[in-house]
């Protein structure tokens, strides 16, 4: 599917979410039904080696920066979403994406970071209503930034894409209204699940990318930023499935989560004004201002691409800034060694 075709599909899904439309809007109901059957079969196969326990990673990171004084108060980071946000599939708290992001954010900001995680393994986007209510239950503890990772279960459980995007958009809007920055890691690429075979692997990839693009439109139009996870992990999972998938071959391994965290961290820092920003997009890296639907389609097709709101509107609707932030591959970095949170 071309970028322009994906943009049209994503815009149609997002418009349906905004105006109450229905329809699955992905690769077609019959095709998605086949994907669902294959994915459920894959999950039954991989769950024999699954580790349902999710390490407890909540607490304070960056204790070396814990000092009194203005501007030294802990930053608050909260994770929302499904098992990917929770960190299912690894054994130690420091290997979860929340811990990796909290450690990285503390190092960049030179401030401690309080991590909270309300993500629920198995959650679909309709659970975000409950999760956001938990996050905003105490007006004195509103996070500085929230990271949402969700979407895979929406595809495998055949939630209509318009409904999925509607719940995500509502969550982003509520968090932004409360004064929280929001970064969404869009739907991962289900075509990378090792037991899923062709041609269903191609259909799963197509459905995932269409939902990811529609999620981008919905999140960005509500003031959030998005980072493509599907294409980030996809080629690396295919090249190193035993290395980047966890023991269940369904959830990411510690190195897989580190790869995702490396992609999301610059956007989290940029949302908080902690990342140096170039005055102009880098044309050599194909960055620039695009209609939001086209930016969403481009992001769904390339690893670690960020999309954020730009000009309020244009001849073809809202516009967005597409950025391809530099990142290193996992093989080019040392293993992550986050600080241990207090009380964990």
GROMACS .gro file of C-alpha atoms in nm:
model
  344
    1UNK     CA    1   0.000   0.000   0.000
    2UNK     CA    2   0.137   0.341  -0.096
    3UNK     CA    3   0.184   0.625   0.151
    4UNK     CA    4  -0.099   0.823  -0.011
    5UNK     CA    5  -0.338   0.527   0.006
    6UNK     CA    6  -0.250   0.468   0.370
    7UNK     CA    7  -0.306   0.838   0.439
    8UNK     CA    8  -0.656   0.820   0.290
    9UNK     CA    9  -0.745   0.511   0.493
   10UNK     CA   10  -0.603   0.663   0.812
   11UNK     CA   11  -0.795   0.987   0.758
   12UNK     CA   12  -1.116   0.791   0.697
   13UNK     CA   13  -1.068   0.594   1.020
   14UNK     CA   14  -0.985   0.908   1.219
   15UNK     CA   15  -1.283   1.092   1.075
   16UNK     CA   16  -1.508   0.802   1.168
   17UNK     CA   17  -1.370   0.814   1.521
   18UNK     CA   18  -1.436   1.186   1.547
   19UNK     CA   19  -1.786   1.176   1.404
   20UNK     CA   20  -1.911   0.845   1.530
   21UNK     CA   21  -1.861   0.635   1.218
   22UNK     CA   22  -1.829   0.260   1.230
   23UNK     CA   23  -1.661  -0.003   1.021
   24UNK     CA   24  -1.339  -0.187   1.077
   25UNK     CA   25  -1.146   0.024   0.826
   26UNK     CA   26  -0.835  -0.193   0.831
   27UNK     CA   27  -0.753  -0.471   0.585
   28UNK     CA   28  -1.118  -0.571   0.558
   29UNK     CA   29  -1.320  -0.776   0.803
   30UNK     CA   30  -1.259  -1.111   0.634
   31UNK     CA   31  -0.884  -1.058   0.610
   32UNK     CA   32  -0.858  -0.936   0.968
   33UNK     CA   33  -1.061  -1.238   1.077
   34UNK     CA   34  -0.794  -1.461   0.927
   35UNK     CA   35  -0.522  -1.259   1.095
   36UNK     CA   36  -0.700  -1.287   1.429
   37UNK     CA   37  -0.731  -1.664   1.397
   38UNK     CA   38  -0.362  -1.697   1.312
   39UNK     CA   39  -0.252  -1.462   1.591
   40UNK     CA   40  -0.463  -1.647   1.848
   41UNK     CA   41  -0.307  -1.972   1.730
   42UNK     CA   42   0.035  -1.811   1.762
   43UNK     CA   43  -0.046  -1.690   2.110
   44UNK     CA   44  -0.154  -2.039   2.217
   45UNK     CA   45   0.178  -2.168   2.086
   46UNK     CA   46   0.394  -1.903   2.248
   47UNK     CA   47   0.209  -1.885   2.577
   48UNK     CA   48   0.351  -2.225   2.666
   49UNK     CA   49   0.674  -2.039   2.737
   50UNK     CA   50   0.518  -1.717   2.863
   51UNK     CA   51   0.603  -1.540   3.185
   52UNK     CA   52   0.280  -1.363   3.286
   53UNK     CA   53   0.447  -1.185   3.577
   54UNK     CA   54   0.522  -0.818   3.507
   55UNK     CA   55   0.814  -0.678   3.707
   56UNK     CA   56   0.730  -0.398   3.950
   57UNK     CA   57   0.918  -0.093   3.824
   58UNK     CA   58   0.738   0.196   3.991
   59UNK     CA   59   0.946   0.426   4.207
   60UNK     CA   60   1.208   0.699   4.191
   61UNK     CA   61   1.488   0.691   3.933
   62UNK     CA   62   1.797   0.909   3.906
   63UNK     CA   63   1.867   0.920   4.279
   64UNK     CA   64   2.205   1.080   4.207
   65UNK     CA   65   2.018   1.395   4.101
   66UNK     CA   66   1.797   1.403   4.412
   67UNK     CA   67   1.878   1.741   4.566
   68UNK     CA   68   1.671   2.019   4.721
   69UNK     CA   69   1.611   2.344   4.541
   70UNK     CA   70   1.398   2.500   4.267
   71UNK     CA   71   1.398   2.306   3.942
   72UNK     CA   72   1.518   1.991   4.116
   73UNK     CA   73   1.177   1.849   4.200
   74UNK     CA   74   1.119   1.502   4.056
   75UNK     CA   75   0.961   1.482   3.713
   76UNK     CA   76   0.655   1.259   3.699
   77UNK     CA   77   0.637   0.998   3.421
   78UNK     CA   78   0.338   0.767   3.384
   79UNK     CA   79   0.298   0.468   3.151
   80UNK     CA   80  -0.044   0.373   3.015
   81UNK     CA   81  -0.154   0.103   2.774
   82UNK     CA   82  -0.118  -0.273   2.739
   83UNK     CA   83   0.144  -0.539   2.809
   84UNK     CA   84   0.404  -0.356   2.601
   85UNK     CA   85   0.376  -0.047   2.823
   86UNK     CA   86   0.369  -0.266   3.134
   87UNK     CA   87   0.684  -0.453   3.031
   88UNK     CA   88   0.552  -0.807   3.014
   89UNK     CA   89   0.805  -1.060   2.889
   90UNK     CA   90   1.112  -0.959   3.091
   91UNK     CA   91   1.228  -1.066   3.436
   92UNK     CA   92   1.377  -0.753   3.596
   93UNK     CA   93   1.220  -0.414   3.665
   94UNK     CA   94   1.510  -0.230   3.505
   95UNK     CA   95   1.435  -0.401   3.172
   96UNK     CA   96   1.083  -0.262   3.138
   97UNK     CA   97   1.022   0.032   2.903
   98UNK     CA   98   0.901   0.247   3.192
   99UNK     CA   99   1.223   0.194   3.387
  100UNK     CA  100   1.437   0.254   3.079
  101UNK     CA  101   1.252   0.576   2.996
  102UNK     CA  102   1.262   0.698   3.358
  103UNK     CA  103   1.638   0.635   3.380
  104UNK     CA  104   1.703   0.805   3.048
  105UNK     CA  105   1.482   1.102   3.130
  106UNK     CA  106   1.655   1.148   3.467
  107UNK     CA  107   1.996   1.150   3.296
  108UNK     CA  108   1.890   1.407   3.034
  109UNK     CA  109   1.704   1.633   3.278
  110UNK     CA  110   1.954   1.580   3.562
  111UNK     CA  111   1.655   1.546   3.790
  112UNK     CA  112   1.499   1.247   3.962
  113UNK     CA  113   1.198   1.090   3.793
  114UNK     CA  114   0.898   0.936   3.966
  115UNK     CA  115   0.765   0.647   3.757
  116UNK     CA  116   0.406   0.528   3.779
  117UNK     CA  117   0.262   0.252   3.563
  118UNK     CA  118  -0.113   0.197   3.522
  119UNK     CA  119  -0.081  -0.013   3.203
  120UNK     CA  120  -0.267  -0.346   3.203
  121UNK     CA  121  -0.153  -0.655   3.009
  122UNK     CA  122  -0.425  -0.752   2.764
  123UNK     CA  123  -0.580  -0.405   2.764
  124UNK     CA  124  -0.754  -0.266   2.461
  125UNK     CA  125  -0.800   0.103   2.391
  126UNK     CA  126  -1.135   0.116   2.571
  127UNK     CA  127  -0.944   0.053   2.897
  128UNK     CA  128  -0.771   0.389   2.856
  129UNK     CA  129  -1.080   0.559   3.003
  130UNK     CA  130  -1.018   0.376   3.331
  131UNK     CA  131  -0.643   0.426   3.320
  132UNK     CA  132  -0.671   0.801   3.260
  133UNK     CA  133  -0.916   0.829   3.550
  134UNK     CA  134  -0.653   0.665   3.774
  135UNK     CA  135  -0.383   0.900   3.648
  136UNK     CA  136  -0.592   1.212   3.708
  137UNK     CA  137  -0.751   1.102   4.035
  138UNK     CA  138  -0.518   1.325   4.239
  139UNK     CA  139  -0.495   1.680   4.102
  140UNK     CA  140  -0.175   1.735   4.304
  141UNK     CA  141   0.002   1.444   4.136
  142UNK     CA  142  -0.068   1.511   3.767
  143UNK     CA  143   0.220   1.370   3.559
  144UNK     CA  144   0.455   1.591   3.363
  145UNK     CA  145   0.446   1.342   3.077
  146UNK     CA  146   0.251   1.027   2.994
  147UNK     CA  147   0.359   0.757   2.750
  148UNK     CA  148   0.083   0.544   2.597
  149UNK     CA  149   0.155   0.217   2.415
  150UNK     CA  150  -0.156   0.039   2.287
  151UNK     CA  151  -0.321  -0.107   1.980
  152UNK     CA  152  -0.211  -0.467   1.925
  153UNK     CA  153  -0.500  -0.616   2.124
  154UNK     CA  154  -0.744  -0.394   1.936
  155UNK     CA  155  -0.640  -0.566   1.614
  156UNK     CA  156  -0.635  -0.920   1.753
  157UNK     CA  157  -0.974  -0.873   1.920
  158UNK     CA  158  -1.125  -0.704   1.614
  159UNK     CA  159  -1.216  -0.380   1.784
  160UNK     CA  160  -1.338  -0.142   1.510
  161UNK     CA  161  -1.053   0.093   1.426
  162UNK     CA  162  -1.278   0.397   1.460
  163UNK     CA  163  -1.368   0.294   1.814
  164UNK     CA  164  -1.003   0.228   1.897
  165UNK     CA  165  -0.895   0.573   1.777
  166UNK     CA  166  -1.189   0.740   1.950
  167UNK     CA  167  -1.080   0.605   2.289
  168UNK     CA  168  -0.717   0.699   2.229
  169UNK     CA  169  -0.810   1.051   2.117
  170UNK     CA  170  -1.025   1.097   2.424
  171UNK     CA  171  -0.743   0.982   2.651
  172UNK     CA  172  -0.495   1.222   2.490
  173UNK     CA  173  -0.743   1.509   2.511
  174UNK     CA  174  -0.816   1.451   2.881
  175UNK     CA  175  -0.447   1.429   2.968
  176UNK     CA  176  -0.355   1.736   2.765
  177UNK     CA  177  -0.641   1.933   2.923
  178UNK     CA  178  -0.498   1.843   3.264
  179UNK     CA  179  -0.163   1.989   3.157
  180UNK     CA  180   0.024   1.665   3.085
  181UNK     CA  181   0.246   1.611   2.782
  182UNK     CA  182   0.153   1.294   2.594
  183UNK     CA  183   0.364   1.066   2.376
  184UNK     CA  184   0.194   0.772   2.203
  185UNK     CA  185   0.388   0.470   2.082
  186UNK     CA  186   0.159   0.357   1.801
  187UNK     CA  187   0.038   0.005   1.728
  188UNK     CA  188   0.329  -0.239   1.691
  189UNK     CA  189   0.373  -0.450   1.381
  190UNK     CA  190   0.185  -0.777   1.433
  191UNK     CA  191   0.349  -0.908   1.118
  192UNK     CA  192   0.664  -0.965   1.324
  193UNK     CA  193   0.510  -1.233   1.547
  194UNK     CA  194   0.730  -1.530   1.469
  195UNK     CA  195   0.469  -1.810   1.444
  196UNK     CA  196   0.247  -1.607   1.206
  197UNK     CA  197   0.311  -1.719   0.848
  198UNK     CA  198   0.258  -1.561   0.507
  199UNK     CA  199   0.026  -1.440   0.365
  200UNK     CA  200  -0.131  -1.363   0.702
  201UNK     CA  201   0.190  -1.198   0.818
  202UNK     CA  202   0.147  -0.942   0.537
  203UNK     CA  203  -0.219  -0.886   0.630
  204UNK     CA  204  -0.129  -0.843   0.997
  205UNK     CA  205   0.137  -0.589   0.903
  206UNK     CA  206  -0.107  -0.398   0.685
  207UNK     CA  207  -0.375  -0.387   0.955
  208UNK     CA  208  -0.121  -0.276   1.217
  209UNK     CA  209   0.016   0.004   1.001
  210UNK     CA  210  -0.329   0.133   0.911
  211UNK     CA  211  -0.426   0.149   1.277
  212UNK     CA  212  -0.092   0.312   1.369
  213UNK     CA  213  -0.147   0.585   1.109
  214UNK     CA  214  -0.501   0.649   1.230
  215UNK     CA  215  -0.379   0.659   1.592
  216UNK     CA  216  -0.126   0.923   1.489
  217UNK     CA  217  -0.394   1.146   1.341
  218UNK     CA  218  -0.617   1.111   1.647
  219UNK     CA  219  -0.336   1.174   1.898
  220UNK     CA  220  -0.172   1.463   1.715
  221UNK     CA  221  -0.503   1.643   1.660
  222UNK     CA  222  -0.554   1.637   2.037
  223UNK     CA  223  -0.210   1.786   2.109
  224UNK     CA  224  -0.004   1.470   2.162
  225UNK     CA  225   0.308   1.342   1.988
  226UNK     CA  226   0.350   0.999   1.837
  227UNK     CA  227   0.641   0.765   1.768
  228UNK     CA  228   0.612   0.475   1.524
  229UNK     CA  229   0.695   0.148   1.701
  230UNK     CA  230   0.583  -0.099   1.436
  231UNK     CA  231   0.845  -0.026   1.175
  232UNK     CA  232   1.104   0.038   1.441
  233UNK     CA  233   1.082  -0.312   1.581
  234UNK     CA  234   0.969  -0.496   1.269
  235UNK     CA  235   1.292  -0.524   1.066
  236UNK     CA  236   1.498  -0.584   1.379
  237UNK     CA  237   1.257  -0.849   1.506
  238UNK     CA  238   1.265  -1.023   1.169
  239UNK     CA  239   1.644  -1.010   1.154
  240UNK     CA  240   1.696  -1.115   1.516
  241UNK     CA  241   1.373  -1.280   1.634
  242UNK     CA  242   1.544  -1.495   1.897
  243UNK     CA  243   1.729  -1.194   2.031
  244UNK     CA  244   1.459  -0.926   2.027
  245UNK     CA  245   1.155  -1.136   2.119
  246UNK     CA  246   1.120  -1.258   2.475
  247UNK     CA  247   1.095  -1.624   2.581
  248UNK     CA  248   0.731  -1.638   2.466
  249UNK     CA  249   0.823  -1.512   2.114
  250UNK     CA  250   0.531  -1.270   2.141
  251UNK     CA  251   0.644  -0.990   2.373
  252UNK     CA  252   0.971  -0.801   2.326
  253UNK     CA  253   1.281  -0.916   2.507
  254UNK     CA  254   1.489  -0.686   2.726
  255UNK     CA  255   1.684  -0.578   2.419
  256UNK     CA  256   1.364  -0.527   2.224
  257UNK     CA  257   1.225  -0.298   2.495
  258UNK     CA  258   1.556  -0.111   2.500
  259UNK     CA  259   1.522  -0.053   2.125
  260UNK     CA  260   1.171   0.087   2.172
  261UNK     CA  261   1.278   0.304   2.465
  262UNK     CA  262   1.564   0.452   2.260
  263UNK     CA  263   1.312   0.560   1.997
  264UNK     CA  264   1.060   0.708   2.241
  265UNK     CA  265   1.301   0.883   2.480
  266UNK     CA  266   1.401   1.173   2.250
  267UNK     CA  267   1.035   1.255   2.191
  268UNK     CA  268   0.958   1.241   2.564
  269UNK     CA  269   1.248   1.479   2.627
  270UNK     CA  270   1.143   1.708   2.343
  271UNK     CA  271   0.788   1.726   2.480
  272UNK     CA  272   0.933   1.852   2.808
  273UNK     CA  273   1.165   2.102   2.637
  274UNK     CA  274   1.476   1.902   2.729
  275UNK     CA  275   1.591   1.801   2.381
  276UNK     CA  276   1.780   2.040   2.152
  277UNK     CA  277   1.559   2.126   1.857
  278UNK     CA  278   1.682   2.238   1.518
  279UNK     CA  279   1.526   2.560   1.393
  280UNK     CA  280   1.427   2.397   1.067
  281UNK     CA  281   1.342   2.039   0.968
  282UNK     CA  282   1.633   1.847   0.816
  283UNK     CA  283   1.539   1.813   0.451
  284UNK     CA  284   1.822   1.565   0.392
  285UNK     CA  285   1.647   1.327   0.632
  286UNK     CA  286   1.309   1.390   0.467
  287UNK     CA  287   1.172   1.582   0.764
  288UNK     CA  288   0.916   1.854   0.711
  289UNK     CA  289   0.567   1.993   0.749
  290UNK     CA  290   0.295   1.776   0.598
  291UNK     CA  291  -0.083   1.738   0.617
  292UNK     CA  292  -0.135   1.530   0.929
  293UNK     CA  293  -0.278   1.230   0.742
  294UNK     CA  294   0.023   1.212   0.511
  295UNK     CA  295   0.264   1.256   0.802
  296UNK     CA  296   0.084   0.973   0.982
  297UNK     CA  297   0.117   0.744   0.681
  298UNK     CA  298   0.486   0.827   0.642
  299UNK     CA  299   0.547   0.759   1.012
  300UNK     CA  300   0.374   0.421   0.995
  301UNK     CA  301   0.624   0.317   0.729
  302UNK     CA  302   0.951   0.412   0.897
  303UNK     CA  303   1.123   0.324   1.220
  304UNK     CA  304   1.108   0.565   1.513
  305UNK     CA  305   0.946   0.851   1.323
  306UNK     CA  306   0.792   1.126   1.536
  307UNK     CA  307   0.484   1.328   1.444
  308UNK     CA  308   0.373   1.637   1.634
  309UNK     CA  309   0.119   1.911   1.567
  310UNK     CA  310   0.239   2.212   1.371
  311UNK     CA  311   0.031   2.473   1.192
  312UNK     CA  312  -0.331   2.474   1.310
  313UNK     CA  313  -0.473   2.413   0.963
  314UNK     CA  314  -0.408   2.436   0.592
  315UNK     CA  315  -0.580   2.382   0.258
  316UNK     CA  316  -0.590   2.007   0.324
  317UNK     CA  317  -0.670   2.022   0.694
  318UNK     CA  318  -0.443   2.017   1.001
  319UNK     CA  319  -0.068   2.000   0.946
  320UNK     CA  320   0.204   1.824   1.142
  321UNK     CA  321   0.581   1.819   1.173
  322UNK     CA  322   0.744   1.489   1.083
  323UNK     CA  323   1.086   1.428   1.240
  324UNK     CA  324   1.327   1.139   1.211
  325UNK     CA  325   1.531   1.172   1.526
  326UNK     CA  326   1.872   1.011   1.517
  327UNK     CA  327   1.903   0.692   1.715
  328UNK     CA  328   2.154   0.411   1.746
  329UNK     CA  329   2.072   0.050   1.681
  330UNK     CA  330   2.077  -0.179   1.983
  331UNK     CA  331   2.388  -0.351   1.851
  332UNK     CA  332   2.573  -0.018   1.860
  333UNK     CA  333   2.501   0.052   2.227
  334UNK     CA  334   2.597  -0.091   2.561
  335UNK     CA  335   2.322  -0.277   2.748
  336UNK     CA  336   2.097  -0.042   2.943
  337UNK     CA  337   2.167  -0.027   3.316
  338UNK     CA  338   1.896   0.191   3.471
  339UNK     CA  339   1.915   0.304   3.829
  340UNK     CA  340   1.707   0.093   4.061
  341UNK     CA  341   1.392   0.268   4.181
  342UNK     CA  342   1.351   0.319   4.551
  343UNK     CA  343   1.135   0.064   4.723
  344UNK     CA  344   1.158  -0.193   4.442
   0.00000   0.00000   0.00000
